[in-house]
mmCIF file of C-alpha atoms in Angstrom:
data_model
loop_
_atom_site.group_PDB
_atom_site.id
_atom_site.type_symbol
_atom_site.label_atom_id
_atom_site.label_comp_id
_atom_site.label_asym_id
_atom_site.label_seq_id
_atom_site.Cartn_x
_atom_site.Cartn_y
_atom_site.Cartn_z
ATOM 1 C CA MET F 1 41.141 23.310 12.386
ATOM 2 C CA LYS F 2 39.410 19.909 12.573
ATOM 3 C CA ILE F 3 36.294 19.473 10.441
ATOM 4 C CA ASN F 4 34.153 16.357 10.566
ATOM 5 C CA PHE F 5 32.572 14.941 7.441
ATOM 6 C CA VAL F 6 29.209 15.044 9.242
ATOM 7 C CA ASP F 7 28.659 16.463 12.739
ATOM 8 C CA LEU F 8 25.410 15.095 14.151
ATOM 9 C CA GLY F 9 26.228 16.473 17.576
ATOM 10 C CA ARG F 10 25.691 20.076 16.506
ATOM 11 C CA GLN F 11 22.217 19.301 15.217
ATOM 12 C CA TYR F 12 21.310 17.375 18.346
ATOM 13 C CA LYS F 13 22.283 20.306 20.583
ATOM 14 C CA ASP F 14 19.897 22.564 18.646
ATOM 15 C CA ILE F 15 16.888 20.258 19.091
ATOM 16 C CA ARG F 16 17.875 18.341 22.237
ATOM 17 C CA ASP F 17 14.895 19.409 24.379
ATOM 18 C CA GLU F 18 12.370 18.521 21.677
ATOM 19 C CA ILE F 19 14.015 15.157 21.043
ATOM 20 C CA LYS F 20 14.036 14.258 24.731
ATOM 21 C CA GLU F 21 10.406 15.261 25.153
ATOM 22 C CA ALA F 22 9.360 13.194 22.124
ATOM 23 C CA MET F 23 11.282 10.114 23.243
ATOM 24 C CA ASP F 24 10.106 10.432 26.846
ATOM 25 C CA SER F 25 6.521 10.536 25.621
ATOM 26 C CA VAL F 26 6.977 7.143 23.943
ATOM 27 C CA LEU F 27 8.678 5.725 27.020
ATOM 28 C CA GLU F 28 5.957 6.983 29.346
ATOM 29 C CA ARG F 29 3.240 5.396 27.200
ATOM 30 C CA CYS F 30 5.289 2.235 26.520
ATOM 31 C CA ASP F 31 3.973 2.594 22.970
ATOM 32 C CA PHE F 32 6.895 0.828 21.319
ATOM 33 C CA ILE F 33 5.601 -1.123 18.297
ATOM 34 C CA LEU F 34 3.732 0.684 15.493
ATOM 35 C CA GLY F 35 2.718 3.321 18.016
ATOM 36 C CA SER F 36 0.954 6.612 17.442
ATOM 37 C CA GLU F 37 4.216 8.374 16.544
ATOM 38 C CA VAL F 38 4.599 6.052 13.543
ATOM 39 C CA GLU F 39 1.138 6.912 12.260
ATOM 40 C CA LYS F 40 1.797 10.624 12.726
ATOM 41 C CA PHE F 41 5.090 10.453 10.879
ATOM 42 C CA GLU F 42 3.564 8.495 7.999
ATOM 43 C CA LYS F 43 0.820 11.086 7.603
ATOM 44 C CA ASP F 44 3.176 14.080 7.800
ATOM 45 C CA PHE F 45 5.907 12.610 5.597
ATOM 46 C CA ALA F 46 3.360 11.704 2.916
ATOM 47 C CA LYS F 47 2.222 15.328 2.948
ATOM 48 C CA PHE F 48 5.829 16.533 2.767
ATOM 49 C CA CYS F 49 6.491 14.275 -0.234
ATOM 50 C CA GLN F 50 3.215 15.264 -1.952
ATOM 51 C CA THR F 51 1.868 11.691 -1.899
ATOM 52 C CA LYS F 52 -1.287 10.110 -0.560
ATOM 53 C CA PHE F 53 0.388 7.386 1.465
ATOM 54 C CA CYS F 54 3.555 6.667 3.424
ATOM 55 C CA VAL F 55 4.496 3.409 5.135
ATOM 56 C CA GLY F 56 7.308 3.442 7.684
ATOM 57 C CA VAL F 57 9.799 0.569 7.647
ATOM 58 C CA ASP F 58 13.054 -0.356 9.361
ATOM 59 C CA SER F 59 15.533 0.810 6.691
ATOM 60 C CA GLY F 60 15.901 2.188 3.205
ATOM 61 C CA THR F 61 17.050 -1.225 2.014
ATOM 62 C CA SER F 62 13.841 -2.773 3.312
ATOM 63 C CA ALA F 63 11.849 -0.019 1.631
ATOM 64 C CA LEU F 64 13.407 -0.920 -1.733
ATOM 65 C CA LYS F 65 12.911 -4.656 -1.262
ATOM 66 C CA LEU F 66 9.293 -4.323 -0.113
ATOM 67 C CA ALA F 67 8.574 -1.903 -2.954
ATOM 68 C CA LEU F 68 9.728 -4.493 -5.468
ATOM 69 C CA GLU F 69 7.792 -7.284 -3.771
ATOM 70 C CA SER F 70 4.625 -5.186 -3.644
ATOM 71 C CA CYS F 71 4.863 -4.919 -7.440
ATOM 72 C CA HIS F 72 5.165 -8.728 -7.732
ATOM 73 C CA ILE F 73 8.770 -8.506 -8.929
ATOM 74 C CA GLY F 74 10.817 -11.600 -8.160
ATOM 75 C CA LYS F 75 12.616 -14.617 -9.552
ATOM 76 C CA GLY F 76 13.327 -14.419 -13.271
ATOM 77 C CA ASP F 77 12.577 -10.692 -13.477
ATOM 78 C CA GLU F 78 14.979 -7.869 -14.337
ATOM 79 C CA VAL F 79 15.149 -4.384 -12.829
ATOM 80 C CA ILE F 80 17.029 -1.554 -14.531
ATOM 81 C CA THR F 81 19.191 0.654 -12.306
ATOM 82 C CA VAL F 82 22.699 2.166 -12.150
ATOM 83 C CA PRO F 83 26.099 0.821 -11.042
ATOM 84 C CA ASN F 84 27.007 4.160 -9.416
ATOM 85 C CA THR F 85 25.111 3.925 -6.125
ATOM 86 C CA PHE F 86 25.333 2.382 -2.681
ATOM 87 C CA ILE F 87 25.155 -1.386 -3.024
ATOM 88 C CA ALA F 88 21.828 -1.548 -1.144
ATOM 89 C CA THR F 89 20.060 -0.532 -4.359
ATOM 90 C CA ALA F 90 21.232 -3.695 -6.101
ATOM 91 C CA LEU F 91 21.024 -5.881 -2.998
ATOM 92 C CA ALA F 92 17.322 -5.079 -2.620
ATOM 93 C CA ILE F 93 16.751 -6.245 -6.200
ATOM 94 C CA SER F 94 18.680 -9.440 -5.510
ATOM 95 C CA GLU F 95 16.856 -10.031 -2.215
ATOM 96 C CA ALA F 96 13.550 -9.768 -4.043
ATOM 97 C CA GLY F 97 14.814 -12.550 -6.322
ATOM 98 C CA ALA F 98 15.280 -10.390 -9.410
ATOM 99 C CA LYS F 99 18.384 -9.442 -11.419
ATOM 100 C CA PRO F 100 19.834 -5.920 -11.504
ATOM 101 C CA VAL F 101 20.534 -4.659 -15.014
ATOM 102 C CA PHE F 102 22.837 -1.654 -15.071
ATOM 103 C CA VAL F 103 22.697 1.468 -17.213
ATOM 104 C CA GLU F 104 25.511 4.019 -17.582
ATOM 105 C CA ILE F 105 25.261 7.373 -15.789
ATOM 106 C CA ASP F 106 24.942 10.879 -17.188
ATOM 107 C CA PRO F 107 28.271 12.737 -16.727
ATOM 108 C CA ASP F 108 26.615 15.966 -15.583
ATOM 109 C CA SER F 109 24.120 14.706 -12.983
ATOM 110 C CA TYR F 110 25.791 11.378 -12.049
ATOM 111 C CA ASN F 111 22.290 9.883 -12.367
ATOM 112 C CA ILE F 112 20.980 7.357 -14.879
ATOM 113 C CA ASP F 113 21.545 8.257 -18.542
ATOM 114 C CA THR F 114 17.965 8.084 -19.783
ATOM 115 C CA SER F 115 19.086 7.799 -23.407
ATOM 116 C CA LYS F 116 20.582 4.389 -22.643
ATOM 117 C CA ILE F 117 17.609 2.788 -20.868
ATOM 118 C CA LYS F 118 15.690 1.494 -23.907
ATOM 119 C CA SER F 119 18.551 -0.705 -25.086
ATOM 120 C CA LYS F 120 18.512 -2.588 -21.774
ATOM 121 C CA ILE F 121 14.813 -3.483 -21.820
ATOM 122 C CA THR F 122 13.996 -7.163 -22.426
ATOM 123 C CA LYS F 123 10.941 -9.366 -22.012
ATOM 124 C CA LYS F 124 12.091 -9.968 -18.440
ATOM 125 C CA THR F 125 12.253 -6.287 -17.497
ATOM 126 C CA LYS F 126 9.636 -5.387 -14.902
ATOM 127 C CA ALA F 127 10.795 -2.069 -13.435
ATOM 128 C CA ILE F 128 13.122 0.915 -13.693
ATOM 129 C CA LEU F 129 14.755 1.911 -10.424
ATOM 130 C CA PRO F 130 16.384 5.344 -10.841
ATOM 131 C CA VAL F 131 18.612 6.571 -8.013
ATOM 132 C CA HIS F 132 18.456 10.245 -7.025
ATOM 133 C CA LEU F 133 22.140 10.298 -6.188
ATOM 134 C CA TYR F 134 23.789 12.733 -3.758
ATOM 135 C CA GLY F 135 20.499 14.675 -3.373
ATOM 136 C CA GLN F 136 19.695 15.421 -7.022
ATOM 137 C CA MET F 137 16.808 13.770 -8.832
ATOM 138 C CA ALA F 138 17.187 11.779 -12.011
ATOM 139 C CA ASP F 139 15.524 13.120 -15.160
ATOM 140 C CA MET F 140 12.125 11.566 -14.505
ATOM 141 C CA ASP F 141 10.015 12.579 -17.534
ATOM 142 C CA PRO F 142 11.874 10.333 -20.024
ATOM 143 C CA ILE F 143 11.880 7.507 -17.467
ATOM 144 C CA ILE F 144 8.121 7.723 -16.964
ATOM 145 C CA GLU F 145 7.576 7.878 -20.731
ATOM 146 C CA ILE F 146 9.682 4.750 -21.324
ATOM 147 C CA ALA F 147 8.015 2.927 -18.442
ATOM 148 C CA GLU F 148 4.515 3.684 -19.701
ATOM 149 C CA ARG F 149 5.390 2.544 -23.204
ATOM 150 C CA HIS F 150 6.742 -0.787 -21.929
ATOM 151 C CA ASN F 151 4.321 -1.277 -19.024
ATOM 152 C CA LEU F 152 7.067 -1.065 -16.383
ATOM 153 C CA LYS F 153 6.933 0.030 -12.762
ATOM 154 C CA VAL F 154 9.042 3.004 -11.677
ATOM 155 C CA ILE F 155 10.491 2.794 -8.169
ATOM 156 C CA GLU F 156 12.441 5.857 -7.046
ATOM 157 C CA ASP F 157 15.478 5.290 -4.855
ATOM 158 C CA ALA F 158 15.157 8.587 -2.982
ATOM 159 C CA CYS F 159 17.293 7.457 -0.053
ATOM 160 C CA GLN F 160 19.599 10.481 -0.539
ATOM 161 C CA ALA F 161 17.014 12.956 -1.784
ATOM 162 C CA HIS F 162 14.631 13.987 1.011
ATOM 163 C CA GLY F 163 12.952 17.155 -0.266
ATOM 164 C CA ALA F 164 14.660 17.224 -3.653
ATOM 165 C CA VAL F 165 12.467 18.606 -6.443
ATOM 166 C CA TYR F 166 11.879 17.738 -10.100
ATOM 167 C CA LYS F 167 9.759 20.295 -11.982
ATOM 168 C CA SER F 168 7.798 21.206 -8.824
ATOM 169 C CA LYS F 169 7.345 17.572 -7.766
ATOM 170 C CA LYS F 170 9.068 16.149 -4.705
ATOM 171 C CA ALA F 171 11.275 13.072 -4.705
ATOM 172 C CA GLY F 172 9.182 9.986 -4.102
ATOM 173 C CA SER F 173 6.035 11.402 -5.728
ATOM 174 C CA ILE F 174 6.643 10.745 -9.427
ATOM 175 C CA GLY F 175 7.140 6.999 -9.781
ATOM 176 C CA HIS F 176 4.766 4.302 -8.594
ATOM 177 C CA ILE F 177 6.745 4.123 -5.334
ATOM 178 C CA GLY F 178 9.398 6.231 -3.608
ATOM 179 C CA CYS F 179 11.877 4.683 -1.176
ATOM 180 C CA PHE F 180 13.643 6.572 1.610
ATOM 181 C CA SER F 181 16.350 5.852 4.154
ATOM 182 C CA PHE F 182 16.544 7.702 7.452
ATOM 183 C CA TYR F 183 20.057 6.536 8.304
ATOM 184 C CA PRO F 184 21.416 9.053 10.857
ATOM 185 C CA GLY F 185 23.590 10.975 8.394
ATOM 186 C CA LYS F 186 20.828 11.558 5.832
ATOM 187 C CA ASN F 187 19.180 14.965 5.302
ATOM 188 C CA LEU F 188 16.334 13.590 7.415
ATOM 189 C CA GLY F 189 17.970 11.109 9.739
ATOM 190 C CA ALA F 190 16.785 9.006 12.662
ATOM 191 C CA TYR F 191 18.966 7.915 15.590
ATOM 192 C CA GLY F 192 19.276 4.420 14.185
ATOM 193 C CA ASP F 193 18.096 2.561 11.103
ATOM 194 C CA ALA F 194 14.744 3.577 9.642
ATOM 195 C CA GLY F 195 13.070 3.999 6.269
ATOM 196 C CA ALA F 196 9.801 4.586 4.437
ATOM 197 C CA ILE F 197 7.989 4.157 1.158
ATOM 198 C CA THR F 198 5.698 6.735 -0.430
ATOM 199 C CA THR F 199 3.007 6.099 -3.021
ATOM 200 C CA ASP F 200 -0.342 7.278 -4.377
ATOM 201 C CA ASP F 201 -1.462 3.673 -4.846
ATOM 202 C CA GLU F 202 -3.600 2.519 -1.924
ATOM 203 C CA GLU F 203 -3.242 -1.145 -2.875
ATOM 204 C CA ILE F 204 0.555 -0.911 -2.827
ATOM 205 C CA ALA F 205 0.494 0.916 0.519
ATOM 206 C CA GLU F 206 -1.741 -1.736 2.089
ATOM 207 C CA LYS F 207 0.408 -4.555 0.751
ATOM 208 C CA ILE F 208 3.584 -3.027 2.175
ATOM 209 C CA GLN F 209 1.841 -2.469 5.514
ATOM 210 C CA MET F 210 1.248 -6.212 5.601
ATOM 211 C CA LEU F 211 4.663 -7.242 4.288
ATOM 212 C CA ARG F 212 6.433 -5.148 6.959
ATOM 213 C CA ASN F 213 4.412 -6.813 9.736
ATOM 214 C CA TYR F 214 4.483 -10.572 9.136
ATOM 215 C CA GLY F 215 1.911 -10.381 6.364
ATOM 216 C CA GLN F 216 -0.934 -9.545 8.713
ATOM 217 C CA LYS F 217 -3.661 -6.921 8.837
ATOM 218 C CA GLN F 218 -5.122 -8.408 11.983
ATOM 219 C CA LYS F 219 -2.962 -10.035 14.652
ATOM 220 C CA TYR F 220 -2.362 -13.736 13.978
ATOM 221 C CA HIS F 221 -4.229 -13.578 10.645
ATOM 222 C CA HIS F 222 -1.403 -13.829 8.082
ATOM 223 C CA LEU F 223 -2.512 -13.083 4.529
ATOM 224 C CA GLU F 224 0.993 -12.812 3.032
ATOM 225 C CA LYS F 225 4.416 -14.286 3.759
ATOM 226 C CA GLY F 226 5.772 -11.103 5.290
ATOM 227 C CA MET F 227 8.578 -10.386 7.731
ATOM 228 C CA ASN F 228 9.361 -7.885 10.476
ATOM 229 C CA HIS F 229 10.328 -4.619 8.792
ATOM 230 C CA ARG F 230 8.465 -2.206 11.080
ATOM 231 C CA LEU F 231 9.513 1.371 11.764
ATOM 232 C CA ASP F 232 10.424 1.683 15.446
ATOM 233 C CA THR F 233 8.168 4.062 17.371
ATOM 234 C CA ILE F 234 11.067 5.851 19.064
ATOM 235 C CA GLN F 235 12.713 6.462 15.697
ATOM 236 C CA ALA F 236 9.413 7.807 14.397
ATOM 237 C CA ALA F 237 9.287 10.191 17.373
ATOM 238 C CA VAL F 238 12.758 11.478 16.455
ATOM 239 C CA LEU F 239 11.748 11.869 12.824
ATOM 240 C CA ASN F 240 8.604 13.788 13.778
ATOM 241 C CA VAL F 241 10.780 16.394 15.484
ATOM 242 C CA LYS F 242 13.289 16.591 12.666
ATOM 243 C CA LEU F 243 10.708 16.748 9.884
ATOM 244 C CA LYS F 244 9.770 20.251 11.060
ATOM 245 C CA TYR F 245 13.283 21.446 10.220
ATOM 246 C CA ILE F 246 14.071 19.580 6.997
ATOM 247 C CA GLU F 247 13.270 22.446 4.623
ATOM 248 C CA ARG F 248 15.446 24.847 6.608
ATOM 249 C CA TRP F 249 18.271 22.333 6.768
ATOM 250 C CA ASN F 250 18.054 21.666 3.021
ATOM 251 C CA GLU F 251 18.255 25.384 2.274
ATOM 252 C CA SER F 252 21.354 25.577 4.456
ATOM 253 C CA ARG F 253 22.928 22.754 2.463
ATOM 254 C CA ARG F 254 22.132 24.561 -0.790
ATOM 255 C CA ARG F 255 23.664 27.801 0.503
ATOM 256 C CA LEU F 256 26.822 25.981 1.597
ATOM 257 C CA ALA F 257 27.055 24.221 -1.775
ATOM 258 C CA LEU F 258 26.970 27.597 -3.546
ATOM 259 C CA LEU F 259 29.791 28.794 -1.304
ATOM 260 C CA TYR F 260 31.833 25.709 -2.136
ATOM 261 C CA ASN F 261 31.136 26.246 -5.850
ATOM 262 C CA GLU F 262 32.397 29.829 -5.693
ATOM 263 C CA LYS F 263 35.513 28.945 -3.710
ATOM 264 C CA LEU F 264 36.425 25.930 -5.864
ATOM 265 C CA LYS F 265 35.716 27.417 -9.281
ATOM 266 C CA GLY F 266 38.543 26.483 -11.606
ATOM 267 C CA VAL F 267 40.125 24.272 -8.943
ATOM 268 C CA ALA F 268 37.974 21.143 -9.184
ATOM 269 C CA ILE F 269 34.895 19.963 -11.082
ATOM 270 C CA THR F 270 32.029 21.003 -8.826
ATOM 271 C CA PRO F 271 28.465 19.579 -8.777
ATOM 272 C CA LYS F 272 26.109 20.726 -11.510
ATOM 273 C CA GLU F 273 22.531 21.438 -10.538
ATOM 274 C CA MET F 274 20.354 20.304 -13.419
ATOM 275 C CA HIS F 275 17.914 22.777 -14.953
ATOM 276 C CA TYR F 276 14.907 20.616 -14.135
ATOM 277 C CA GLY F 277 15.271 20.382 -10.383
ATOM 278 C CA LYS F 278 16.385 21.412 -6.936
ATOM 279 C CA HIS F 279 19.436 19.670 -5.492
ATOM 280 C CA VAL F 280 19.443 19.127 -1.703
ATOM 281 C CA TYR F 281 23.129 18.145 -1.419
ATOM 282 C CA HIS F 282 23.038 15.118 0.813
ATOM 283 C CA LEU F 283 26.629 14.909 -0.376
ATOM 284 C CA TYR F 284 28.822 17.589 -1.898
ATOM 285 C CA VAL F 285 30.952 15.728 -4.431
ATOM 286 C CA ILE F 286 33.805 17.231 -6.434
ATOM 287 C CA ARG F 287 35.871 15.591 -9.151
ATOM 288 C CA VAL F 288 39.563 15.948 -9.839
ATOM 289 C CA ASN F 289 41.047 15.907 -13.332
ATOM 290 C CA GLU F 290 43.334 12.917 -12.903
ATOM 291 C CA ALA F 291 42.732 9.685 -10.988
ATOM 292 C CA SER F 292 46.291 9.852 -9.668
ATOM 293 C CA GLU F 293 45.407 13.066 -7.797
ATOM 294 C CA ARG F 294 42.443 11.743 -5.850
ATOM 295 C CA ASP F 295 44.114 9.653 -3.151
ATOM 296 C CA ARG F 296 46.859 12.208 -2.678
ATOM 297 C CA LEU F 297 44.258 14.943 -2.232
ATOM 298 C CA LEU F 298 42.460 12.817 0.360
ATOM 299 C CA GLU F 299 45.714 12.436 2.301
ATOM 300 C CA HIS F 300 46.384 16.155 2.005
ATOM 301 C CA LEU F 301 42.939 16.992 3.399
ATOM 302 C CA LYS F 302 43.458 14.519 6.221
ATOM 303 C CA SER F 303 46.714 16.240 7.116
ATOM 304 C CA LYS F 304 44.771 19.517 7.326
ATOM 305 C CA GLY F 305 42.174 18.022 9.674
ATOM 306 C CA VAL F 306 39.473 17.779 6.997
ATOM 307 C CA ALA F 307 37.475 14.550 6.925
ATOM 308 C CA ALA F 308 36.501 13.657 3.346
ATOM 309 C CA GLY F 309 35.187 10.492 1.726
ATOM 310 C CA ILE F 310 34.504 8.646 -1.526
ATOM 311 C CA HIS F 311 30.969 7.807 -2.680
ATOM 312 C CA TYR F 312 31.505 5.257 -4.190
ATOM 313 C CA PRO F 313 35.011 3.876 -4.838
ATOM 314 C CA ILE F 314 33.993 0.582 -6.476
ATOM 315 C CA PRO F 315 31.033 0.448 -8.895
ATOM 316 C CA ILE F 316 28.547 -2.316 -8.119
ATOM 317 C CA HIS F 317 29.257 -4.297 -11.299
ATOM 318 C CA LEU F 318 32.903 -4.626 -10.186
ATOM 319 C CA GLN F 319 32.097 -5.719 -6.639
ATOM 320 C CA LYS F 320 32.957 -9.315 -5.792
ATOM 321 C CA ALA F 321 29.408 -9.818 -4.554
ATOM 322 C CA TYR F 322 28.196 -9.325 -8.140
ATOM 323 C CA SER F 323 30.883 -11.294 -9.942
ATOM 324 C CA ASP F 324 28.129 -13.737 -10.941
ATOM 325 C CA LEU F 325 26.868 -11.129 -13.407
ATOM 326 C CA ALA F 326 30.195 -11.450 -15.268
ATOM 327 C CA ILE F 327 30.310 -7.775 -16.219
ATOM 328 C CA LYS F 328 33.800 -6.826 -17.328
ATOM 329 C CA GLU F 329 35.713 -3.712 -16.373
ATOM 330 C CA GLY F 330 35.230 -1.134 -19.111
ATOM 331 C CA SER F 331 31.541 -1.890 -19.539
ATOM 332 C CA PHE F 332 30.534 1.416 -17.919
ATOM 333 C CA PRO F 333 33.399 3.822 -18.676
ATOM 334 C CA VAL F 334 31.836 6.995 -17.211
ATOM 335 C CA THR F 335 30.943 5.296 -13.930
ATOM 336 C CA GLU F 336 34.341 3.639 -13.699
ATOM 337 C CA GLU F 337 36.290 6.805 -14.512
ATOM 338 C CA PHE F 338 34.349 8.931 -12.032
ATOM 339 C CA SER F 339 34.723 6.354 -9.256
ATOM 340 C CA LYS F 340 38.466 7.022 -9.411
ATOM 341 C CA LYS F 341 38.160 10.820 -9.406
ATOM 342 C CA ILE F 342 35.392 11.805 -6.965
ATOM 343 C CA ILE F 343 35.743 13.141 -3.430
ATOM 344 C CA SER F 344 32.944 14.031 -1.021
ATOM 345 C CA LEU F 345 33.713 17.111 1.071
ATOM 346 C CA PRO F 346 32.197 17.888 4.500
ATOM 347 C CA MET F 347 28.510 18.779 4.163
ATOM 348 C CA PHE F 348 25.917 19.241 6.895
ATOM 349 C CA PRO F 349 23.502 22.094 7.672
ATOM 350 C CA GLU F 350 25.440 23.389 10.667
ATOM 351 C CA LEU F 351 28.711 23.750 8.759
ATOM 352 C CA THR F 352 29.956 27.349 9.035
ATOM 353 C CA GLU F 353 31.164 29.649 6.267
ATOM 354 C CA GLU F 354 34.531 29.784 7.999
ATOM 355 C CA GLU F 355 34.755 25.994 7.794
ATOM 356 C CA VAL F 356 33.764 25.984 4.118
ATOM 357 C CA ASP F 357 36.508 28.544 3.498
ATOM 358 C CA TYR F 358 39.012 26.354 5.311
ATOM 359 C CA VAL F 359 38.043 23.209 3.392
ATOM 360 C CA ALA F 360 38.138 25.058 0.065
ATOM 361 C CA ASP F 361 41.506 26.636 0.896
ATOM 362 C CA SER F 362 42.814 23.186 1.820
ATOM 363 C CA VAL F 363 41.737 21.842 -1.560
ATOM 364 C CA LYS F 364 43.271 24.841 -3.329
ATOM 365 C CA GLY F 365 46.490 24.366 -1.362
ATOM 366 C CA PHE F 366 46.930 20.843 -2.716
ATOM 367 C CA GLY F 367 49.937 20.577 -4.988
ATOM 368 C CA GLY F 368 48.370 18.072 -7.407
#
């Protein structure tokens, strides 16, 4: 059996007619830049996320950068986040001119350890940027409490958490701003790069609308030094179709994760859903007991036709791109240990129970 890590083709076959109709509508109208489909998606995604406003942009990275800029965060400022995330989280901070300050992760959720945030706050700290990693939200109540006490902005990196829930609140609705990526493989994915920010703050929403479109409200009247970060109308049309199915797809992911958990009990360390929320399993990540087993297990799965991955093999503080921070190996022991032991197994809504069985049996058949 051959099992892809993600199989976008299966999903496309299920919604092909709707996708073609939506894209053809844009092509017929030649409504390519900030067209009506963008406005519709912004309205519907804001409602989905339980926020007042949504602004579509060209990527999740842009969403993070514009979110920071809309809060006047830049040169000389510090933003607290985690080293266990895709590098775009830190790059957005750097692109805004600020410095990322890392906090260790919680060993159960893989998200920021809220008990370690206070010690990293300085006079330069302007925001906390928690990452809802793999589809599970960070513990937001302590973060909000700390932020309010120190007058900090909270910007949620929800790029992997479309529809995830924290105490009845959706990802992107708790902090001052939520940032989303619609990279094709995400729970809600476009057919190219795309992203969005969500917020209840009208001033922030209006500022990001300008910053994504050359700093203008009216054509040729530039009020800010913005750039081109607009959400493409065709991508918005795709997202409008897919948004109707996101809850169903997320429930499928949750069901498949439970199956994996049952099959792999006692074999590997499976994901833990925290008591405060609802995990949407953008990624299904297991952990082996010994670092020496991980690469051999990956090779074993490959030999069985199972495509697996690592998210993420090198923590950001140990990346060459961030050598200027001069953070030594050993500074974040949990992050560093886990980066050597984690494996992401195939996970997408159309995965079958038979395929989950096969993947689990392949893991159990490993001789490590």
